[in-house]
Every structure is written in C-alpha cells, then in structure tokens.
Amino acid sequence: MGAYRIPDWLTDLLECPECRRSRLVREDDRYTCRHCGSTHPVVNEVPLLMPASAVEDGARLISAHLGDLDLASVERALGSALRFRLADPWLRSEFTNILDRYESVFAGHSASPGEAERRRPFEPVAEYFNPRFEPGRETFRSFRIRNNTPHVLASEGEKPFNVSYKITGPNGFETEGVRSRFPIPLKPGGELTVPVRIKAPDREGDYRISVLIVQEFVGWYEESPIFVGELRVESGVEATPHLIRPPHKGYFDFEEDLRQCGLVIERAVDMVRERRPDAGVIRVAELACGHDPQIMRHYQPGTQVVGFDLCWAQVQFASLIFQKKWPAHDDRYAFVSGDVFNAPFKAKSFDVIVISAALHHFSNTVEALKLMKDMLAPGGRIVLLREPGAVAPDDPTYIRELTNGFNEQQFVLPEYETMFQRTGLRPIYEQLDFECSYKTILVTTD
Ligand SMILES: [Zn+2]
C-alpha cells in the first residue's frame, strides 16, 4: 500500500501555464516544463500551476528585504503565523496579515494619474439584460458598476445614491422607475453588482430603457448611463419549457439540495455516455471546487475527475480528505490549483465541466462560461449547480457576504438565458430547487 500520487493521466491533460505547450513532467515535488524550463511546486499532491508572474514568493521577498534571512526559517515563520490566529477578530489582521504589512517591499504598479479622470464617473462593467418582460410585472436585472468618482456611493445619508431607470414608450412618453438601493456602499475604485428592480409597462410594445444613477435631491447622472437598450413587453415570455421545479416546500434543505446536485451530475455523465457509448473513460472537471467538490461527493463510476481551484490550500485540503477516504493508489482523481483565466489544461480536455455555487462570484459570468466552453470536449456538457435563481436584495446572508468582501451576485432566470445566448450555450435541462437553487445542463450551440 503506497501513498496517493497524482495519476499519470493528468499529465496528458496539462498544459504549461507559462508557455502554453503540453510539455509538463512530474519530478519529485514539482512539475517542470520541458519547453520553457518553468517549475511549479507540488504540495500534498496538488500542483500550483500558475505562471511565475502571477505568484509572489513572500518568503523570498521578506528574506531579501531583511538582509538575507535563512529562507526555510522565514517560511516556518510565515506558516506559523497562518496556523495560529488571535481569538479577538479585531486584532487578527495585525497578527496574521504579515505579507501585506511588507507590501511596500513588493511595490506594485499603480494607474497613471489622470487615468481615473478620463474615465466616466460610473462605468458599466457587466450586465445580462434580457430585454423581454411580462406586462406590468416587477422583476430584477443586475448591473455591475465601477465607481470612478472619489466618493463613496451609499444609499443612506442626506443625499443618498440609488439606481433607477427611465422608460420611453413608442409615443415618446417618458416614465421614471422605482429606486433600487446599493446593497452595500460602493467605495471609490470599487465594483459592485446592483440588483435593479424594474417594473415593466402595462401595455405590450417596444420601449427604450436607460438605467441611471440618481442622487436624491441632486439629480440624475444622465451623462453617465449604466445601460441603454431595448425593452420588449409581451405576454408569455417567462415560460421556460425545460425547467423542472421540484415540489419542495418550506425552508431551504441543504442536504436535499446536495442530493439533487448528485442527480444532475449523474444525468450529465449519462448524456455523454449515451451519445458516445464507446467513449471509455469520461473526464469530469469541477472549477472552483473548494475542499468538498461535488464531483467527488457524487463520484460517477467510469470517470476520471479533476478538482480545480484558485485557493491552493483548499484544494490541498480536498486532496488530503480523499487520500484518507479513498483507497491508496487511487487513480480516479487529481487536484490542481490555478487560475481559470489561464487554466493549465489543454483545450477540449473535459467531457463534463461542473461549477457549483461559484459562477455567480465571477465579475463577468459570460467570460467565465466562455473559458469553460473552451475546455469542453466535443459533445460535452457544462453543469451549473446551486447558482442563485432568484433575487432577494435584502437577504441578510447576501449582505453579510458582500460586507465580508465576497463578490456575491444574484440573478433571475431570464438573465441566465442571456448569459447562455452570449456564450453560445443552450440549456438542455434546468431545475430550480426551493425557488432559489438553480441547476442546469448546457450544450454548445456552434
Ligand atoms: Zn512551458
């Protein structure tokens, strides 16, 4: 019985994040690129596959800065500082945030002065505006906004900022919309996705909508619109033929929601197998998998699975959990840490790509879906699990996560429809559990 070691088949899928050639080989505690010579560390049988420019070695930087201190000792000091933390949450960062304290050592780049002034005060960053609305119905559309002003945009105080809109009808008649709050204050230079409540006109027809920031008692920022586009009011647009809404009643049941995730993964793997009965092994990846990947929790026989996440420590925890749970010499799984925007995999490597409760954390979900599509083998399936399928702007968990610095976003189902269309994807199965937990299986349309 030997210890778990990254299976050899992973090497066939990998591409060097530095030179993008498939020349990575495993050597002891690292992967080395036979083409460009770059090396990538492996810890707990999880490689960190990022280009050198994307990673700073804090131990090396501190060692150099403090007069060539012994590197191993500096590494020990940093590890111990992460291991222990202060019980008092207000003092924690003083104790732990050691790398950031030496930030001046790692002098970064700053935007040239004047760049901010040339920009618009409020910059639209992303939207998934589905122009179709039911007559008279109130719903949401989300807009991601960058604040280029030197002011905090907050929906409280004497002259609060809000997001609203103006709708112009076929006859040129203009109406003002309801106000929507910034869920949390938006700092200068920051970005935030704001769910904007929109009430469609009562009469069917084609309208124009301008989404605008309004400062109460000051005025509308007409010169810096967040979105301008068409709004189409017609009856019957909300019907989604594929959508299954299981008859769950009452409060959100986490265990049942997880069980449903397993059924959707099984369905996607079965679809690939039905399409290609002679496919042999089916390769499954989960992006942003964290320490408890769905593809491991709901492992499907006959698959090889790769868990992938930006957080190296978390995928190491995942690897350690399964090294303990599953038999040694297990060659069904591998974990990799890296950046999905420079993912260290060959194009079209996976038959099924899963993402669970993470797509909505990307600042631009269409960009993220396009990356997933590039990784997908012909005839493959993309599976979204546990993505928010409803908007609740006052939900305390949503506000708390935003306050803690997570990029929380919520979307209504017509916005997903727009995301998929823009990516060249089409849902072939959709499910909404507890009226909020969206799950879907997607195929490419081109
Ligand atoms: Zn290389």
Coordinates of C-alpha atoms and ligand atoms in Angstrom, one line a residue:
M1 CA 0.0 0.0 0.0
G2 CA 1.6 3.2 -1.2
A3 CA 0.6 6.8 -0.6
Y4 CA -1.6 8.6 -3.1
R5 CA 0.3 10.1 -6.1
I6 CA -1.1 12.3 -8.8
P7 CA -2.1 9.8 -11.6
D8 CA -0.2 9.8 -14.8
W9 CA -3.3 10.6 -16.9
L10 CA -3.3 14.1 -15.5
T11 CA -0.1 14.9 -17.4
D12 CA -1.9 14.2 -20.7
L13 CA -4.4 16.9 -19.9
L14 CA -1.9 19.6 -18.7
E15 CA -0.5 22.5 -20.5
C16 CA 2.3 24.7 -19.2
P17 CA 0.7 28.0 -17.8
E18 CA 3.9 29.8 -18.8
C19 CA 4.4 28.8 -22.5
R20 CA 1.0 27.0 -23.2
R21 CA 2.8 23.9 -24.5
S22 CA 1.9 20.4 -23.3
R23 CA 5.4 19.6 -22.0
L24 CA 4.9 19.4 -18.2
V25 CA 6.5 16.5 -16.5
R26 CA 6.4 15.5 -12.8
E27 CA 9.7 15.5 -10.9
D28 CA 9.6 14.8 -7.2
D29 CA 8.0 17.8 -5.6
R30 CA 7.3 19.8 -8.8
Y31 CA 6.2 19.9 -12.4
T32 CA 8.8 21.1 -14.8
C33 CA 8.2 22.3 -18.4
R34 CA 10.4 20.6 -20.9
H35 CA 9.9 23.5 -23.3
C36 CA 10.4 26.7 -21.3
G37 CA 12.0 25.3 -18.1
S38 CA 9.4 26.8 -15.7
T39 CA 8.9 24.9 -12.5
H40 CA 5.7 24.6 -10.5
P41 CA 5.5 23.3 -6.9
V42 CA 3.5 20.3 -5.8
V43 CA 2.4 20.2 -2.1
N44 CA 0.2 17.4 -0.7
E45 CA 0.0 16.0 -4.2
V46 CA -1.6 19.2 -5.6
P47 CA 0.4 21.3 -8.1
L48 CA 0.2 25.1 -8.2
L49 CA 0.1 25.7 -12.0
M50 CA 0.4 29.4 -12.5
P51 CA 2.9 31.5 -14.4
A52 CA 5.8 32.9 -12.4
S53 CA 4.4 36.5 -12.9
A54 CA 1.2 35.6 -11.2
V55 CA 2.8 34.3 -7.9
E56 CA 5.0 36.2 -5.5
D57 CA 7.2 34.1 -3.1
G58 CA 6.6 36.1 0.1
A59 CA 9.3 34.1 1.9
R60 CA 11.9 35.1 -0.7
L61 CA 10.9 38.7 -0.7
I62 CA 10.9 39.1 3.0
S63 CA 14.2 37.2 3.3
A64 CA 15.9 39.5 0.8
H65 CA 14.4 42.6 2.4
L66 CA 15.5 41.7 5.9
G67 CA 19.1 41.1 5.0
D68 CA 19.1 37.5 3.5
L69 CA 17.5 35.7 6.4
D70 CA 17.5 31.9 6.1
L71 CA 14.7 31.0 3.6
A72 CA 13.5 27.9 5.4
S73 CA 13.2 29.8 8.7
V74 CA 11.3 32.6 7.1
E75 CA 8.9 30.0 5.5
R76 CA 8.4 28.5 9.0
A77 CA 7.6 31.9 10.5
L78 CA 5.0 32.6 7.8
G79 CA 3.5 29.1 8.2
S80 CA 3.2 29.5 11.9
A81 CA 1.6 33.0 11.5
L82 CA -1.1 31.4 9.3
R83 CA -1.6 28.5 11.5
F84 CA -2.4 30.4 14.6
R85 CA -4.8 33.3 14.8
L86 CA -5.9 35.7 17.5
A87 CA -9.2 35.0 19.3
D88 CA -10.1 38.7 19.0
P89 CA -11.3 39.2 15.5
W90 CA -10.4 42.9 15.5
L91 CA -6.7 42.2 16.1
R92 CA -6.4 39.3 13.8
S93 CA -5.1 41.1 10.8
E94 CA -2.4 42.7 13.0
F95 CA -1.2 39.3 13.9
T96 CA -1.6 37.3 10.7
N97 CA -1.6 39.7 7.8
I98 CA 2.2 39.7 7.7
L99 CA 2.7 39.6 3.9
D100 CA 0.5 42.6 3.4
R101 CA 2.5 44.5 6.0
Y102 CA 5.6 44.2 3.9
E103 CA 3.6 45.4 0.9
S104 CA 6.0 48.3 0.3
V105 CA 8.7 45.8 -0.3
F106 CA 6.6 44.2 -3.1
A107 CA 6.0 47.6 -4.8
G108 CA 3.2 47.1 -7.3
H109 CA 2.0 49.0 -10.3
S110 CA -0.3 52.0 -10.0
A111 CA -2.6 53.5 -12.6
S112 CA -1.1 56.6 -14.2
P113 CA -2.6 59.8 -12.7
G114 CA -5.2 61.2 -14.9
E115 CA -6.4 57.8 -16.0
A116 CA -9.3 58.0 -13.5
E117 CA -10.2 61.5 -14.6
R118 CA -10.5 60.5 -18.2
R119 CA -13.0 57.7 -17.3
R120 CA -16.7 58.1 -16.9
P121 CA -17.7 58.6 -13.2
F122 CA -19.8 55.5 -13.2
E123 CA -18.6 52.7 -15.5
P124 CA -20.8 49.8 -16.6
V125 CA -18.8 46.6 -16.2
A126 CA -21.3 43.8 -16.9
E127 CA -25.0 43.1 -17.4
Y128 CA -27.0 40.2 -18.7
F129 CA -30.0 42.3 -19.7
N130 CA -32.8 40.1 -21.1
P131 CA -35.0 42.7 -22.8
R132 CA -38.2 40.6 -22.6
F133 CA -40.7 41.5 -19.8
E134 CA -44.2 40.4 -18.9
P135 CA -46.7 43.3 -19.0
G136 CA -46.9 45.1 -15.6
R137 CA -44.6 42.6 -13.9
E138 CA -41.9 43.7 -11.5
T139 CA -38.7 41.8 -11.6
F140 CA -34.9 42.4 -11.4
R141 CA -32.0 42.9 -13.7
S142 CA -28.5 43.2 -12.3
F143 CA -25.9 45.7 -13.4
R144 CA -22.2 45.7 -12.3
I145 CA -20.9 49.2 -11.8
R146 CA -17.4 50.6 -11.2
N147 CA -17.2 53.8 -9.1
N148 CA -14.6 56.1 -10.7
T149 CA -15.5 59.0 -8.5
P150 CA -13.7 59.9 -5.3
H151 CA -16.9 59.5 -3.4
V152 CA -18.5 56.5 -1.6
L153 CA -21.8 55.7 -3.3
A154 CA -24.2 54.8 -0.5
S155 CA -28.0 54.6 -0.3
E156 CA -28.1 56.3 3.0
G157 CA -27.3 59.7 4.4
E158 CA -28.6 63.1 3.5
K159 CA -28.2 62.8 -0.3
P160 CA -28.3 59.0 -0.9
F161 CA -27.3 57.4 -4.2
N162 CA -29.7 54.9 -5.8
V163 CA -30.0 53.2 -9.2
S164 CA -33.1 53.7 -11.2
Y165 CA -34.2 54.0 -14.8
K166 CA -36.3 55.8 -17.3
I167 CA -38.5 54.1 -19.9
T168 CA -39.5 55.8 -23.1
G169 CA -42.6 54.4 -24.8
P170 CA -43.5 54.1 -28.5
N171 CA -45.2 57.5 -28.4
G172 CA -42.1 59.2 -26.9
F173 CA -43.6 59.4 -23.4
E174 CA -41.0 59.0 -20.6
T175 CA -41.6 57.5 -17.2
E176 CA -39.3 57.3 -14.2
G177 CA -38.8 54.0 -12.5
V178 CA -38.7 52.9 -8.9
R179 CA -35.4 53.3 -6.9
S180 CA -33.1 50.4 -6.0
R181 CA -30.5 50.7 -3.3
F182 CA -26.8 49.9 -3.4
P183 CA -26.8 46.7 -1.3
I184 CA -23.6 47.9 0.4
P185 CA -21.7 51.2 -0.1
L186 CA -19.5 51.2 -3.2
K187 CA -16.1 52.6 -2.5
P188 CA -14.0 54.7 -4.9
G189 CA -12.4 52.5 -7.5
G190 CA -14.6 49.5 -6.4
E191 CA -17.1 47.4 -8.4
L192 CA -20.4 46.1 -7.3
T193 CA -23.3 44.3 -8.9
V194 CA -26.6 46.1 -8.1
P195 CA -29.9 44.2 -8.5
V196 CA -32.2 46.8 -10.0
R197 CA -36.0 46.4 -9.5
I198 CA -37.7 47.1 -12.8
K199 CA -41.5 47.3 -13.3
A200 CA -42.5 46.7 -16.9
P201 CA -45.1 48.9 -18.5
D202 CA -48.7 47.5 -18.6
R203 CA -49.1 47.7 -22.4
E204 CA -47.3 45.4 -24.8
G205 CA -44.9 47.0 -27.1
D206 CA -41.3 48.1 -27.7
Y207 CA -39.7 50.6 -25.3
R208 CA -36.3 52.1 -24.6
I209 CA -34.8 51.9 -21.1
S210 CA -31.9 53.9 -19.6
V211 CA -30.6 52.7 -16.3
L212 CA -29.1 55.6 -14.4
I213 CA -27.6 56.5 -11.1
V214 CA -29.7 59.1 -9.2
Q215 CA -28.6 61.1 -6.3
E216 CA -31.6 62.2 -4.3
F217 CA -32.0 66.0 -4.0
V218 CA -29.2 66.4 -6.6
G219 CA -30.3 64.8 -9.8
W220 CA -29.9 62.0 -12.4
Y221 CA -26.5 61.2 -13.9
E222 CA -27.8 61.2 -17.4
E223 CA -24.4 61.8 -19.0
S224 CA -23.1 58.5 -17.5
P225 CA -25.7 55.9 -18.1
I226 CA -25.2 52.4 -16.7
F227 CA -27.2 50.8 -19.5
V228 CA -29.3 51.9 -22.5
G229 CA -31.2 49.4 -24.6
E230 CA -34.5 48.0 -25.9
L231 CA -37.2 46.7 -23.6
R232 CA -39.8 44.5 -25.1
V233 CA -43.1 43.9 -23.3
E234 CA -45.1 40.8 -24.4
S235 CA -47.2 38.2 -22.6
G236 CA -46.0 34.7 -22.1
V237 CA -42.2 35.3 -22.3
E238 CA -41.4 33.8 -18.9
A239 CA -42.4 30.3 -19.7
T240 CA -39.3 28.1 -19.7
P241 CA -40.1 24.7 -21.3
H242 CA -37.2 22.7 -19.9
L243 CA -37.5 24.0 -16.3
I244 CA -38.4 21.5 -13.7
R245 CA -39.4 22.9 -10.3
P246 CA -39.4 20.1 -7.8
P247 CA -42.3 20.4 -5.4
H248 CA -40.1 21.3 -2.4
K249 CA -42.0 23.0 0.3
G250 CA -40.8 25.0 3.3
Y251 CA -37.3 26.1 4.1
F252 CA -34.2 25.5 2.1
D253 CA -32.9 22.0 2.9
F254 CA -29.1 21.9 2.3
E255 CA -28.9 18.1 2.3
E256 CA -31.7 17.7 -0.2
D257 CA -30.1 20.4 -2.4
L258 CA -26.8 18.5 -2.4
R259 CA -28.7 15.2 -3.3
Q260 CA -30.2 17.0 -6.3
C261 CA -26.7 18.1 -7.3
G262 CA -25.7 14.4 -7.5
L263 CA -28.7 13.5 -9.6
V264 CA -27.9 16.3 -12.1
I265 CA -24.2 15.3 -12.4
E266 CA -25.3 11.7 -13.0
R267 CA -27.7 12.9 -15.7
A268 CA -24.9 14.8 -17.4
V269 CA -22.5 11.9 -17.4
D270 CA -25.2 9.6 -18.7
M271 CA -26.0 12.0 -21.5
V272 CA -22.3 11.9 -22.6
R273 CA -22.2 8.1 -22.4
E274 CA -25.4 7.7 -24.4
R275 CA -24.0 9.9 -27.1
R276 CA -20.7 8.1 -27.2
P277 CA -21.3 4.6 -25.9
D278 CA -17.6 3.7 -26.8
A279 CA -16.1 6.7 -25.1
G280 CA -14.3 4.7 -22.5
V281 CA -13.4 6.8 -19.5
I282 CA -15.3 10.1 -19.1
R283 CA -13.3 13.1 -17.9
V284 CA -15.0 15.4 -15.5
A285 CA -13.7 18.7 -14.1
E286 CA -15.0 20.9 -11.3
L287 CA -14.0 24.5 -11.3
A288 CA -13.8 26.5 -8.1
C289 CA -14.2 23.1 -6.3
G290 CA -13.1 24.2 -2.8
H291 CA -12.5 21.4 -0.2
D292 CA -15.7 19.5 -0.9
P293 CA -16.1 19.0 -4.6
Q294 CA -19.5 17.9 -5.9
I295 CA -17.8 15.6 -8.4
M296 CA -16.1 13.7 -5.6
R297 CA -19.1 13.7 -3.2
H298 CA -21.2 12.4 -6.1
Y299 CA -18.5 10.3 -7.9
Q300 CA -19.8 8.6 -11.1
P301 CA -18.3 5.2 -12.0
G302 CA -16.1 5.1 -15.0
T303 CA -15.0 8.8 -14.7
Q304 CA -11.7 10.5 -14.1
V305 CA -12.2 13.7 -12.1
V306 CA -10.1 16.8 -11.7
G307 CA -10.9 19.3 -8.9
F308 CA -9.6 22.8 -9.8
D309 CA -9.5 25.9 -7.6
L310 CA -7.6 29.2 -7.2
C311 CA -7.2 28.6 -3.5
W312 CA -4.2 26.2 -3.2
A313 CA -4.7 25.5 0.5
Q314 CA -8.4 24.5 -0.1
V315 CA -7.6 22.0 -2.9
Q316 CA -4.8 20.6 -0.7
F317 CA -7.4 20.0 2.0
A318 CA -9.7 18.3 -0.6
S319 CA -6.8 16.1 -1.7
L320 CA -5.9 15.2 1.9
I321 CA -9.6 14.4 2.6
F322 CA -9.8 11.9 -0.3
Q323 CA -6.3 10.5 0.3
K324 CA -7.7 9.5 3.7
K325 CA -11.2 8.4 2.5
W326 CA -10.4 6.6 -0.7
P327 CA -8.0 3.7 -1.2
A328 CA -4.3 4.4 -1.7
H329 CA -3.1 4.2 -5.3
D330 CA -6.4 5.6 -6.4
D331 CA -6.1 6.9 -9.9
R332 CA -9.6 8.2 -10.3
Y333 CA -8.9 11.7 -9.2
A334 CA -6.5 14.6 -9.2
F335 CA -6.5 18.1 -7.8
V336 CA -4.9 21.2 -9.4
S337 CA -4.6 24.8 -8.2
G338 CA -4.5 27.6 -10.8
D339 CA -6.3 30.5 -12.3
V340 CA -9.3 29.7 -14.5
F341 CA -8.3 32.7 -16.8
N342 CA -5.1 30.8 -17.6
A343 CA -6.2 27.3 -16.8
P344 CA -3.3 24.8 -17.2
F345 CA -5.3 22.4 -19.3
K346 CA -5.3 21.6 -23.0
A347 CA -8.3 22.9 -24.9
K348 CA -11.3 20.5 -25.1
S349 CA -10.0 18.2 -22.3
F350 CA -13.2 17.5 -20.4
D351 CA -16.5 15.8 -21.3
V352 CA -18.3 17.3 -18.3
I353 CA -17.4 20.6 -16.6
V354 CA -19.1 21.3 -13.3
I355 CA -19.3 24.6 -11.3
S356 CA -21.2 24.7 -8.1
A357 CA -22.3 27.9 -6.3
A358 CA -19.3 29.8 -7.9
L359 CA -20.3 31.1 -11.3
H360 CA -22.0 34.0 -9.7
H361 CA -18.8 35.0 -8.0
F362 CA -17.1 35.9 -11.3
S363 CA -17.3 39.6 -12.1
N364 CA -18.3 38.7 -15.6
T365 CA -20.1 35.3 -15.8
V366 CA -20.1 35.3 -19.7
E367 CA -16.3 35.4 -19.7
A368 CA -16.2 32.5 -17.2
L369 CA -18.7 30.5 -19.3
K370 CA -16.6 31.1 -22.4
L371 CA -13.5 29.7 -20.6
M372 CA -15.5 26.6 -19.6
K373 CA -16.7 26.2 -23.2
D374 CA -13.1 26.3 -24.4
M375 CA -12.2 23.4 -22.0
L376 CA -15.1 21.3 -23.2
A377 CA -14.6 18.3 -25.4
P378 CA -17.0 18.0 -28.5
G379 CA -20.4 16.7 -27.4
G380 CA -19.6 17.7 -23.8
R381 CA -21.8 19.1 -21.1
I382 CA -21.4 22.1 -18.8
V383 CA -23.2 21.7 -15.4
L384 CA -24.2 24.6 -13.2
L385 CA -25.2 23.7 -9.7
R386 CA -26.6 25.7 -6.8
E387 CA -26.4 29.1 -8.6
P388 CA -28.8 31.8 -7.3
G389 CA -32.0 31.6 -9.4
A390 CA -33.9 34.4 -7.7
V391 CA -33.0 37.9 -6.4
A392 CA -33.5 38.8 -2.8
P393 CA -31.7 42.2 -2.3
D394 CA -32.4 42.4 1.4
D395 CA -31.3 38.8 2.2
P396 CA -29.1 39.1 5.3
T397 CA -26.7 36.3 4.1
Y398 CA -26.2 38.1 0.8
I399 CA -25.5 41.5 2.6
R400 CA -23.1 39.8 5.1
E401 CA -21.1 38.1 2.3
L402 CA -20.8 41.3 0.4
T403 CA -19.7 43.1 3.5
N404 CA -17.0 40.4 4.0
G405 CA -15.6 41.1 0.6
F406 CA -17.1 38.2 -1.4
N407 CA -18.4 39.1 -4.8
E408 CA -22.0 38.0 -4.2
Q409 CA -24.4 38.4 -7.1
Q410 CA -28.0 37.2 -7.6
F411 CA -29.7 36.6 -11.0
V412 CA -33.2 35.9 -12.2
L413 CA -33.6 33.1 -14.7
P414 CA -34.0 35.3 -17.8
E415 CA -30.6 36.7 -17.1
Y416 CA -29.1 33.2 -17.3
E417 CA -30.9 32.9 -20.7
T418 CA -29.0 36.0 -21.9
M419 CA -25.6 34.7 -20.5
F420 CA -26.1 31.4 -22.3
Q421 CA -27.0 33.0 -25.6
R422 CA -24.0 35.4 -25.5
T423 CA -21.7 32.4 -24.7
G424 CA -23.1 30.1 -27.4
L425 CA -24.6 27.7 -24.9
R426 CA -28.1 26.2 -24.6
P427 CA -29.7 24.6 -21.6
I428 CA -31.0 21.0 -22.3
Y429 CA -32.0 20.5 -18.7
E430 CA -33.0 23.0 -16.0
Q431 CA -34.1 22.6 -12.4
L432 CA -35.0 25.2 -9.7
D433 CA -35.0 23.8 -6.2
F434 CA -36.6 25.7 -3.3
E435 CA -37.4 28.6 -5.7
C436 CA -33.7 29.7 -5.5
S437 CA -31.2 27.0 -6.2
Y438 CA -30.7 26.8 -10.0
K439 CA -29.2 23.8 -11.7
T440 CA -28.8 23.3 -15.4
I441 CA -27.0 21.2 -18.0
L442 CA -25.7 23.1 -21.0
V443 CA -24.5 22.2 -24.5
T444 CA -22.7 24.3 -27.1
T445 CA -24.8 25.8 -29.9
D446 CA -22.0 26.1 -32.5
Ligands
ZN1 ZN 6.5 26.0 -20.5

